[in-house]
Amino acid sequence: MAEAMSPMVERTVPRVLMCAPTFFEVSYVINPWMTHHVHDTTPERSGHQWDALRETVAQHADVVLQPPAESLPDMTFAANAGLVFRNTFVPSRFRFAERRDEEAHDRAWFVRHGFDIVDLPGGVFFEGAGDALFDRGASRRLWMGHGHRSDREAAPALAQMLGVEVLPLQLTDPRFYHLDTCFCPLAGGYTVYFPSAFDEASLGVIETYVSPDKRIAVEEADALAFACNAVNLGKIVILNRASADLRLRLENAGFVVIEVALDEFMKSGGAAKCLTLRLDEL
Ligand code: ARG
């Protein structure tokens, strides 16, 4: 109805890719979260938690589903498929052999859905939207984490391939091995982050580009509860858990915080943001 009355108004419902946790489990260890959780998840719990996340995201976005593949337990972490920018898809090149067979599935899916595939130079590791996050303020800059999974060399390559400014950030704490575990750009240029996960120089970069009133630094307890691993859809912030203090700060900045328990996925080192990939990055 509204659309028919104002045909010039662009449709702005975000599109989010998710991949069901049908084959999710912790069967190998490639980050510290997984160490004590091998064979410690159940399909029932992960299925319920993922369904709750999908239903919550679907209230604020169009959810697109990628079919999961057997023997690829981490494929449910859709953020790691690659990086989307407009109609371009830059496929991930995983550091660990355990995840490399995901690459062919992801490439095929994005080819099938009409994306232009642009590959990074050979030998450069890059784990997609797990380590590359677009600023959600006025700028189109891309924040890129390196030091654990992605190589720093991916930053200049992405800048050249996509024609965007890329700011590399050095990650230093093995528990926060992907940028999206400790850093989250929000609408309006607000940025949630865990300072201790970065080296000094990178903190300096964050402080240069994000003004003090837009910085939402979290304490370790929030970081360990994956509060930085949030899905931001306009005013909505979906995350595993936020302390009362963090919730208040987000609300004061105009956000609506929705908690969805995702502890089953935290055993593998991921939560809300890791389980999603924005398909509309304009
Ligand atoms: N077990 C997965 C890994 O270590 C978790 C990936 C989480 N994804 C993310 N975007 N942080 O690769």
mmCIF file with all atom_site columns, C-alpha atoms in Angstrom, residues 134-229:
data_model
loop_
_atom_site.group_PDB
_atom_site.id
_atom_site.type_symbol
_atom_site.label_atom_id
_atom_site.label_alt_id
_atom_site.label_comp_id
_atom_site.label_asym_id
_atom_site.label_entity_id
_atom_site.label_seq_id
_atom_site.pdbx_PDB_ins_code
_atom_site.Cartn_x
_atom_site.Cartn_y
_atom_site.Cartn_z
_atom_site.occupancy
_atom_site.B_iso_or_equiv
_atom_site.pdbx_formal_charge
_atom_site.auth_seq_id
_atom_site.auth_comp_id
_atom_site.auth_asym_id
_atom_site.auth_atom_id
_atom_site.pdbx_PDB_model_num
ATOM 1  C CA . PHE A 1 134 ? 31.814 -1.616  6.897  1.00 0.00 ? 134 PHE A CA 1
ATOM 2  C CA . ASP A 1 135 ? 31.374 1.502   8.957  1.00 0.00 ? 135 ASP A CA 1
ATOM 3  C CA . ARG A 1 136 ? 27.675 2.212   9.435  1.00 0.00 ? 136 ARG A CA 1
ATOM 4  C CA . GLY A 1 137 ? 28.114 5.965   9.798  1.00 0.00 ? 137 GLY A CA 1
ATOM 5  C CA . ALA A 1 138 ? 28.349 8.445   6.938  1.00 0.00 ? 138 ALA A CA 1
ATOM 6  C CA . SER A 1 139 ? 31.542 6.944   5.535  1.00 0.00 ? 139 SER A CA 1
ATOM 7  C CA . ARG A 1 140 ? 31.911 3.782   3.438  1.00 0.00 ? 140 ARG A CA 1
ATOM 8  C CA . ARG A 1 141 ? 35.181 2.862   5.065  1.00 0.00 ? 141 ARG A CA 1
ATOM 9  C CA . LEU A 1 142 ? 35.979 -0.759  5.777  1.00 0.00 ? 142 LEU A CA 1
ATOM 10 C CA . TRP A 1 143 ? 37.523 -1.840  9.082  1.00 0.00 ? 143 TRP A CA 1
ATOM 11 C CA . MET A 1 144 ? 39.689 -4.944  8.682  1.00 0.00 ? 144 MET A CA 1
ATOM 12 C CA . GLY A 1 145 ? 41.032 -7.135  11.480 1.00 0.00 ? 145 GLY A CA 1
ATOM 13 C CA . HIS A 1 146 ? 44.252 -9.098  11.018 1.00 0.00 ? 146 HIS A CA 1
ATOM 14 C CA . GLY A 1 147 ? 46.747 -10.961 13.158 1.00 0.00 ? 147 GLY A CA 1
ATOM 15 C CA . HIS A 1 148 ? 44.931 -14.220 13.772 1.00 0.00 ? 148 HIS A CA 1
ATOM 16 C CA . ARG A 1 149 ? 43.009 -15.334 10.689 1.00 0.00 ? 149 ARG A CA 1
ATOM 17 C CA . SER A 1 150 ? 43.219 -12.688 7.944  1.00 0.00 ? 150 SER A CA 1
ATOM 18 C CA . ASP A 1 151 ? 46.521 -11.347 6.605  1.00 0.00 ? 151 ASP A CA 1
ATOM 19 C CA . ARG A 1 152 ? 47.257 -7.644  6.780  1.00 0.00 ? 152 ARG A CA 1
ATOM 20 C CA . GLU A 1 153 ? 48.026 -7.742  3.026  1.00 0.00 ? 153 GLU A CA 1
ATOM 21 C CA . ALA A 1 154 ? 44.311 -8.248  2.414  1.00 0.00 ? 154 ALA A CA 1
ATOM 22 C CA . ALA A 1 155 ? 43.718 -4.608  3.433  1.00 0.00 ? 155 ALA A CA 1
ATOM 23 C CA . PRO A 1 156 ? 45.463 -2.811  0.528  1.00 0.00 ? 156 PRO A CA 1
ATOM 24 C CA . ALA A 1 157 ? 44.193 -5.488  -1.858 1.00 0.00 ? 157 ALA A CA 1
ATOM 25 C CA . LEU A 1 158 ? 40.579 -4.916  -0.785 1.00 0.00 ? 158 LEU A CA 1
ATOM 26 C CA . ALA A 1 159 ? 41.017 -1.144  -1.012 1.00 0.00 ? 159 ALA A CA 1
ATOM 27 C CA . GLN A 1 160 ? 42.166 -1.520  -4.591 1.00 0.00 ? 160 GLN A CA 1
ATOM 28 C CA . MET A 1 161 ? 39.598 -4.140  -5.595 1.00 0.00 ? 161 MET A CA 1
ATOM 29 C CA . LEU A 1 162 ? 36.593 -2.376  -4.082 1.00 0.00 ? 162 LEU A CA 1
ATOM 30 C CA . GLY A 1 163 ? 37.667 1.261   -4.306 1.00 0.00 ? 163 GLY A CA 1
ATOM 31 C CA . VAL A 1 164 ? 37.032 1.885   -0.602 1.00 0.00 ? 164 VAL A CA 1
ATOM 32 C CA . GLU A 1 165 ? 39.180 3.124   2.258  1.00 0.00 ? 165 GLU A CA 1
ATOM 33 C CA . VAL A 1 166 ? 40.349 0.162   4.370  1.00 0.00 ? 166 VAL A CA 1
ATOM 34 C CA . LEU A 1 167 ? 41.607 0.611   7.932  1.00 0.00 ? 167 LEU A CA 1
ATOM 35 C CA . PRO A 1 168 ? 43.591 -2.405  9.173  1.00 0.00 ? 168 PRO A CA 1
ATOM 36 C CA . LEU A 1 169 ? 43.326 -3.168  12.891 1.00 0.00 ? 169 LEU A CA 1
ATOM 37 C CA . GLN A 1 170 ? 45.789 -5.528  14.570 1.00 0.00 ? 170 GLN A CA 1
ATOM 38 C CA . LEU A 1 171 ? 44.121 -8.080  16.843 1.00 0.00 ? 171 LEU A CA 1
ATOM 39 C CA . THR A 1 172 ? 46.193 -9.270  19.793 1.00 0.00 ? 172 THR A CA 1
ATOM 40 C CA . ASP A 1 173 ? 44.032 -11.494 22.037 1.00 0.00 ? 173 ASP A CA 1
ATOM 41 C CA . PRO A 1 174 ? 43.559 -15.080 20.729 1.00 0.00 ? 174 PRO A CA 1
ATOM 42 C CA . ARG A 1 175 ? 40.054 -15.188 22.249 1.00 0.00 ? 175 ARG A CA 1
ATOM 43 C CA . PHE A 1 176 ? 39.052 -12.354 19.930 1.00 0.00 ? 176 PHE A CA 1
ATOM 44 C CA . TYR A 1 177 ? 40.444 -13.859 16.755 1.00 0.00 ? 177 TYR A CA 1
ATOM 45 C CA . HIS A 1 178 ? 38.012 -12.279 14.292 1.00 0.00 ? 178 HIS A CA 1
ATOM 46 C CA . LEU A 1 179 ? 37.288 -8.543  14.211 1.00 0.00 ? 179 LEU A CA 1
ATOM 47 C CA . ASP A 1 180 ? 33.563 -9.172  14.675 1.00 0.00 ? 180 ASP A CA 1
ATOM 48 C CA . THR A 1 181 ? 34.223 -10.767 18.070 1.00 0.00 ? 181 THR A CA 1
ATOM 49 C CA . CYS A 1 182 ? 35.507 -7.486  19.513 1.00 0.00 ? 182 CYS A CA 1
ATOM 50 C CA . PHE A 1 183 ? 34.343 -4.625  17.254 1.00 0.00 ? 183 PHE A CA 1
ATOM 51 C CA . CYS A 1 184 ? 30.952 -3.639  15.881 1.00 0.00 ? 184 CYS A CA 1
ATOM 52 C CA . PRO A 1 185 ? 30.167 -0.567  13.789 1.00 0.00 ? 185 PRO A CA 1
ATOM 53 C CA . LEU A 1 186 ? 26.602 0.640   14.441 1.00 0.00 ? 186 LEU A CA 1
ATOM 54 C CA . ALA A 1 187 ? 24.237 2.984   12.637 1.00 0.00 ? 187 ALA A CA 1
ATOM 55 C CA . GLY A 1 188 ? 25.110 6.653   13.032 1.00 0.00 ? 188 GLY A CA 1
ATOM 56 C CA . GLY A 1 189 ? 28.820 5.896   13.386 1.00 0.00 ? 189 GLY A CA 1
ATOM 57 C CA . TYR A 1 190 ? 28.574 4.447   16.898 1.00 0.00 ? 190 TYR A CA 1
ATOM 58 C CA . THR A 1 191 ? 31.134 1.717   17.494 1.00 0.00 ? 191 THR A CA 1
ATOM 59 C CA . VAL A 1 192 ? 31.049 -0.987  20.145 1.00 0.00 ? 192 VAL A CA 1
ATOM 60 C CA . TYR A 1 193 ? 34.469 -2.459  20.853 1.00 0.00 ? 193 TYR A CA 1
ATOM 61 C CA . PHE A 1 194 ? 36.664 -4.191  23.418 1.00 0.00 ? 194 PHE A CA 1
ATOM 62 C CA . PRO A 1 195 ? 39.849 -2.094  23.644 1.00 0.00 ? 195 PRO A CA 1
ATOM 63 C CA . SER A 1 196 ? 42.112 -4.824  25.082 1.00 0.00 ? 196 SER A CA 1
ATOM 64 C CA . ALA A 1 197 ? 41.726 -6.924  21.926 1.00 0.00 ? 197 ALA A CA 1
ATOM 65 C CA . PHE A 1 198 ? 43.745 -4.400  19.873 1.00 0.00 ? 198 PHE A CA 1
ATOM 66 C CA . ASP A 1 199 ? 47.323 -3.232  19.840 1.00 0.00 ? 199 ASP A CA 1
ATOM 67 C CA . GLU A 1 200 ? 48.143 0.386   20.771 1.00 0.00 ? 200 GLU A CA 1
ATOM 68 C CA . ALA A 1 201 ? 48.458 1.644   17.224 1.00 0.00 ? 201 ALA A CA 1
ATOM 69 C CA . SER A 1 202 ? 45.099 0.190   16.226 1.00 0.00 ? 202 SER A CA 1
ATOM 70 C CA . LEU A 1 203 ? 43.411 1.708   19.268 1.00 0.00 ? 203 LEU A CA 1
ATOM 71 C CA . GLY A 1 204 ? 44.869 4.990   18.064 1.00 0.00 ? 204 GLY A CA 1
ATOM 72 C CA . VAL A 1 205 ? 43.271 4.433   14.652 1.00 0.00 ? 205 VAL A CA 1
ATOM 73 C CA . ILE A 1 206 ? 39.888 3.709   16.235 1.00 0.00 ? 206 ILE A CA 1
ATOM 74 C CA . GLU A 1 207 ? 40.173 6.838   18.382 1.00 0.00 ? 207 GLU A CA 1
ATOM 75 C CA . THR A 1 208 ? 41.153 8.927   15.367 1.00 0.00 ? 208 THR A CA 1
ATOM 76 C CA . TYR A 1 209 ? 38.170 7.856   13.278 1.00 0.00 ? 209 TYR A CA 1
ATOM 77 C CA . VAL A 1 210 ? 35.474 7.402   15.943 1.00 0.00 ? 210 VAL A CA 1
ATOM 78 C CA . SER A 1 211 ? 34.740 10.496  18.024 1.00 0.00 ? 211 SER A CA 1
ATOM 79 C CA . PRO A 1 212 ? 34.556 10.023  21.821 1.00 0.00 ? 212 PRO A CA 1
ATOM 80 C CA . ASP A 1 213 ? 30.765 10.435  21.919 1.00 0.00 ? 213 ASP A CA 1
ATOM 81 C CA . LYS A 1 214 ? 30.376 7.560   19.422 1.00 0.00 ? 214 LYS A CA 1
ATOM 82 C CA . ARG A 1 215 ? 32.733 5.114   21.133 1.00 0.00 ? 215 ARG A CA 1
ATOM 83 C CA . ILE A 1 216 ? 31.088 2.399   23.204 1.00 0.00 ? 216 ILE A CA 1
ATOM 84 C CA . ALA A 1 217 ? 34.002 0.554   24.821 1.00 0.00 ? 217 ALA A CA 1
ATOM 85 C CA . VAL A 1 218 ? 32.933 -2.593  26.662 1.00 0.00 ? 218 VAL A CA 1
ATOM 86 C CA . GLU A 1 219 ? 34.381 -4.350  29.694 1.00 0.00 ? 219 GLU A CA 1
ATOM 87 C CA . GLU A 1 220 ? 35.848 -7.832  29.457 1.00 0.00 ? 220 GLU A CA 1
ATOM 88 C CA . ALA A 1 221 ? 32.688 -9.484  30.851 1.00 0.00 ? 221 ALA A CA 1
ATOM 89 C CA . ASP A 1 222 ? 30.593 -8.080  27.991 1.00 0.00 ? 222 ASP A CA 1
ATOM 90 C CA . ALA A 1 223 ? 33.263 -8.987  25.461 1.00 0.00 ? 223 ALA A CA 1
ATOM 91 C CA . LEU A 1 224 ? 33.343 -12.562 26.783 1.00 0.00 ? 224 LEU A CA 1
ATOM 92 C CA . ALA A 1 225 ? 29.549 -12.696 26.454 1.00 0.00 ? 225 ALA A CA 1
ATOM 93 C CA . PHE A 1 226 ? 29.997 -11.804 22.751 1.00 0.00 ? 226 PHE A CA 1
ATOM 94 C CA . ALA A 1 227 ? 28.267 -8.435  23.157 1.00 0.00 ? 227 ALA A CA 1
ATOM 95 C CA . CYS A 1 228 ? 30.439 -7.011  20.363 1.00 0.00 ? 228 CYS A CA 1
ATOM 96 C CA . ASN A 1 229 ? 29.252 -9.784  18.047 1.00 0.00 ? 229 ASN A CA 1
#
